[in-house]
Short mmCIF file of C-alpha atoms in Angstrom, two decimals:
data_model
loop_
_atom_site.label_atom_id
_atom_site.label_comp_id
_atom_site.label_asym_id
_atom_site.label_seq_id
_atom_site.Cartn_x
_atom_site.Cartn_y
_atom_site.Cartn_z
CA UNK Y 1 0.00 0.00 0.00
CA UNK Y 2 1.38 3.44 -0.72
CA UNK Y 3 -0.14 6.27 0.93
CA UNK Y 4 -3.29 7.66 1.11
CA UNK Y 5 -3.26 11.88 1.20
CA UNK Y 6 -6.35 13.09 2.93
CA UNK Y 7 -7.22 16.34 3.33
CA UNK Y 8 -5.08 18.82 5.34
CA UNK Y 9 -2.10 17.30 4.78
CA UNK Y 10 -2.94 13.74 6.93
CA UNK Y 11 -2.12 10.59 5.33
CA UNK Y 12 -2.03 6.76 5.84
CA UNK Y 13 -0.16 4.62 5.36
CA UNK Y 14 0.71 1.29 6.40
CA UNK Y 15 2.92 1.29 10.02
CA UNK Y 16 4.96 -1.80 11.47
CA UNK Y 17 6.06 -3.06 14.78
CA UNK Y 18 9.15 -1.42 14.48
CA UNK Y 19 7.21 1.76 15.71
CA UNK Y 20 5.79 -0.41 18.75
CA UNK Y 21 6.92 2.89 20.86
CA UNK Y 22 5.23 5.72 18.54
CA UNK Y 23 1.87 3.47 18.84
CA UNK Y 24 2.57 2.98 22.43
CA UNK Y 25 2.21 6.59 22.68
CA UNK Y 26 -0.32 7.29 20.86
CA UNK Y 27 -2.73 4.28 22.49
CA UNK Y 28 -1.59 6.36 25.77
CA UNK Y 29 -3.01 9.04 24.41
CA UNK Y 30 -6.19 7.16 23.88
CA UNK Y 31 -5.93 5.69 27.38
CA UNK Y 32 -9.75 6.63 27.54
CA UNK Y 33 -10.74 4.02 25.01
CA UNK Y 34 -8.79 1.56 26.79
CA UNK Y 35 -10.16 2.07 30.44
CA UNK Y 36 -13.76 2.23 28.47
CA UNK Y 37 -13.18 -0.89 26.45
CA UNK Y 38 -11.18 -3.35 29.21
CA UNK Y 39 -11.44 -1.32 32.42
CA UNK Y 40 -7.05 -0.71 32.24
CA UNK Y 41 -4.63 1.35 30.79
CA UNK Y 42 -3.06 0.01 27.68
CA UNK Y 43 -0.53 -2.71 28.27
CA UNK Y 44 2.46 -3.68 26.08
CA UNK Y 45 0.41 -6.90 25.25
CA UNK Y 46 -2.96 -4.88 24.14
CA UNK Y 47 -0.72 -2.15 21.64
CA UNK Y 48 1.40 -6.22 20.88
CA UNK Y 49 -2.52 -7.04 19.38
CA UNK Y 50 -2.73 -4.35 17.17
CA UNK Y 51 0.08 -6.22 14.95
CA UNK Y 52 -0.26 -9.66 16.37
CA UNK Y 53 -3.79 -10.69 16.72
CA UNK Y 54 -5.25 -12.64 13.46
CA UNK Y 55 -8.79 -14.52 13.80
CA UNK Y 56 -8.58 -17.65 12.89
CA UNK Y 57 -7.63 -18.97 9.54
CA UNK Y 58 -6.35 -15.79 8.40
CA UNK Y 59 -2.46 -14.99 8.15
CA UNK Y 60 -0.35 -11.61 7.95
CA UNK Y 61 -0.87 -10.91 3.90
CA UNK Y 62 -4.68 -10.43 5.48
CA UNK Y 63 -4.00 -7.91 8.03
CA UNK Y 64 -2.95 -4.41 7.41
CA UNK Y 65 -2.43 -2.34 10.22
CA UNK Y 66 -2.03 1.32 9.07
CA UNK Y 67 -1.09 4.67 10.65
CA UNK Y 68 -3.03 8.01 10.40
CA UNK Y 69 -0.12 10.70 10.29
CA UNK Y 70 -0.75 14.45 10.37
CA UNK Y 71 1.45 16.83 8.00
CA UNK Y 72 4.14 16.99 10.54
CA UNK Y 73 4.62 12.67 10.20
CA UNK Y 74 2.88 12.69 13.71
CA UNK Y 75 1.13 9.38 14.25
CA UNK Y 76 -2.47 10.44 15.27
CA UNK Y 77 -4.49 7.77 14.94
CA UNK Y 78 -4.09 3.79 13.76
CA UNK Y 79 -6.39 1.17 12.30
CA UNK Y 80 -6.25 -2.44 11.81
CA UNK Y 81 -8.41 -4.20 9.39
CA UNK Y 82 -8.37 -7.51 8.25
CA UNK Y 83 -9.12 -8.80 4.50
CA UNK Y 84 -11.76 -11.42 3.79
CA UNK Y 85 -13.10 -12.49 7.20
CA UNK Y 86 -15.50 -13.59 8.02
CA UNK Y 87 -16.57 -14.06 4.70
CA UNK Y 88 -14.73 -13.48 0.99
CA UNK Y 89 -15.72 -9.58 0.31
CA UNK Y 90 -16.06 -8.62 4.41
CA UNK Y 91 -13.47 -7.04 5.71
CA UNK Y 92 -13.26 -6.80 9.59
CA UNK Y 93 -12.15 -3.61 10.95
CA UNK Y 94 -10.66 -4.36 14.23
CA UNK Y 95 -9.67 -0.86 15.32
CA UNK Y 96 -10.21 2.45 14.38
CA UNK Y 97 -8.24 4.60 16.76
CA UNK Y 98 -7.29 8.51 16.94
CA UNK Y 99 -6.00 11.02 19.65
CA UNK Y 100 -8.11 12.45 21.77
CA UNK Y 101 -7.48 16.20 20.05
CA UNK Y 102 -7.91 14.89 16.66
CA UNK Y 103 -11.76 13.95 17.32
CA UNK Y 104 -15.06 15.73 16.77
CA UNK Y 105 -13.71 17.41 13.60
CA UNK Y 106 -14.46 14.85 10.44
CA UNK Y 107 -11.77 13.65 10.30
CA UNK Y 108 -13.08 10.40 11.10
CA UNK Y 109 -15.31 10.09 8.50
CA UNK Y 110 -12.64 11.85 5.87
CA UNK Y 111 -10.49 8.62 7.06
CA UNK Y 112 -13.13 5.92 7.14
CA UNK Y 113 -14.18 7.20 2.91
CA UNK Y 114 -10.71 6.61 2.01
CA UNK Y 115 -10.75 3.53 3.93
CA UNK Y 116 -13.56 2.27 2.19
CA UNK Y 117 -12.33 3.19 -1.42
CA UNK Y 118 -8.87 1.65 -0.94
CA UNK Y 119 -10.62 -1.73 0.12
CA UNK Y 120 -12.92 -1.36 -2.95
CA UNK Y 121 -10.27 -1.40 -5.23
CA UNK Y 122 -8.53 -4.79 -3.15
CA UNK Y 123 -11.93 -6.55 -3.43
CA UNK Y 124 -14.01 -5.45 -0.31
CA UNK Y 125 -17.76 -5.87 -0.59
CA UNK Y 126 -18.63 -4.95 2.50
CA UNK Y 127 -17.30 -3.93 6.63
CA UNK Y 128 -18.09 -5.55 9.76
CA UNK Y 129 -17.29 -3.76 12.95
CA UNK Y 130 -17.89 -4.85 16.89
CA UNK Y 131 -19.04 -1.65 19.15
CA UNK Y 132 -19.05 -2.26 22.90
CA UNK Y 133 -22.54 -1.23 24.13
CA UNK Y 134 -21.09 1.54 26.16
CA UNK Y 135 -19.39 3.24 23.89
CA UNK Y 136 -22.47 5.49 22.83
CA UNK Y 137 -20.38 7.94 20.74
CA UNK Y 138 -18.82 5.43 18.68
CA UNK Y 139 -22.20 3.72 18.24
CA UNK Y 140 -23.68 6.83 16.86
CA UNK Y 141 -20.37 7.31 14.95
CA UNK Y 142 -20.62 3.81 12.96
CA UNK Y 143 -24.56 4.46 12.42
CA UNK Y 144 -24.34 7.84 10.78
CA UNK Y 145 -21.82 6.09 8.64
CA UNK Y 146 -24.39 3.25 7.52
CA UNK Y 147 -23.41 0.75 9.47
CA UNK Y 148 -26.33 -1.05 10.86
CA UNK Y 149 -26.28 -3.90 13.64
CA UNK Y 150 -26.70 -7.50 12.84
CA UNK Y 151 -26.38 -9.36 16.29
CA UNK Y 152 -25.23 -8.73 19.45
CA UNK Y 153 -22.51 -10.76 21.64
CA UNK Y 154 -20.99 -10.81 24.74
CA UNK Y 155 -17.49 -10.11 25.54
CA UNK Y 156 -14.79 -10.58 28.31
CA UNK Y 157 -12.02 -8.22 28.07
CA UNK Y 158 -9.26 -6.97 30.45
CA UNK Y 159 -11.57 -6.24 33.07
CA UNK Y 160 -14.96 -5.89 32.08
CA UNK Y 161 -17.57 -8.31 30.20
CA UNK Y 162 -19.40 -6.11 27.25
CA UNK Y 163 -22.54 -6.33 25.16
CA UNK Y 164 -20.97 -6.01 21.61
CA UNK Y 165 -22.72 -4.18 18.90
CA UNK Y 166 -21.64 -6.58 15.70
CA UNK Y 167 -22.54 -3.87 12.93
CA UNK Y 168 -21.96 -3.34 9.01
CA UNK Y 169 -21.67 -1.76 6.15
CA UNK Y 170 -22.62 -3.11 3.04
CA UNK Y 171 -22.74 -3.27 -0.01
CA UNK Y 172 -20.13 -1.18 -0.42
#
């Protein structure tokens, strides 16, 4: 993948674990998500998931995990999406995660369009998504996007058990 420019000078492009510390920063920036999501501050094996976690039958060539940088080459935001599951044509977005200061502007959405076309053009028929029940906002994010929810399923995490929101997008 080469980069994606979005507006404003912010790109993406893909990132690797040899910038485990640049993402550890960032998800401390985000510790909000975290305590939301598993009830704890990011730990070195949660930010280790972003790169290592596959569902199964899937292998690295089906996971891209990709870097929101703003004009400066400031890592604001990081998503992780993998091809094909859990169908051929779905694509399972794992994460979709930006700073704090970088919310509540569009950029969001600006990010998730480009998203969408890039995984167009690599085959993607359609986006699944899993929002915890809690997380209001990002519920009411995904839905004014056009994602609509399918099922519902419970979740242990760190700390806390959630009711997850399974939700998509499609066609696309």
């Amino acid at each position: 993948m080469k980069s994606i420019n979005l507006i404003n000078g912010y790109k993406i492009k893909l990132i690797s674990v040899d910038n485990h510390k640049i993402v550890d920063e960032l998800c401390e920036k985000c510790s909000d998500y975290y305590i939301l999501h598993a009830g704890i501050l990011p730990s070195k094996e949660e930010i280790d998931e972003i790169f290592n976690a596959l569902p199964t039958n899937k292998n690295y060539e089906d996971k891209f995990v990709l870097g929101i940088y703003k004009f400066d080459n400031e890592l604001v935001g990081i998503i992780d999406i993998v091809r094909d599951f859990p169908t051929v044509g779905e694509w399972m977005l794992g994460l979709m995660l930006i700073e704090p200061q970088e919310r509540g502007n569009g950029l969001g959405k600006i990010i998730h369009e480009a998203l969408v076309e890039w995984a167009i053009n690599l085959g993607a028929k359609s986006f699944r998504i899993g929002v915890i029940e809690e997380n209001t906002k990002g519920i009411n994010f995904w839905s004014a996007l056009g994602y609509t929810k399918i099922k519902e399923v419970t979740m242990d995490f760190a700390e806390k058990t959630h009711i997850v929101n399974v939700m998509t997008l499609q066609p696309l």
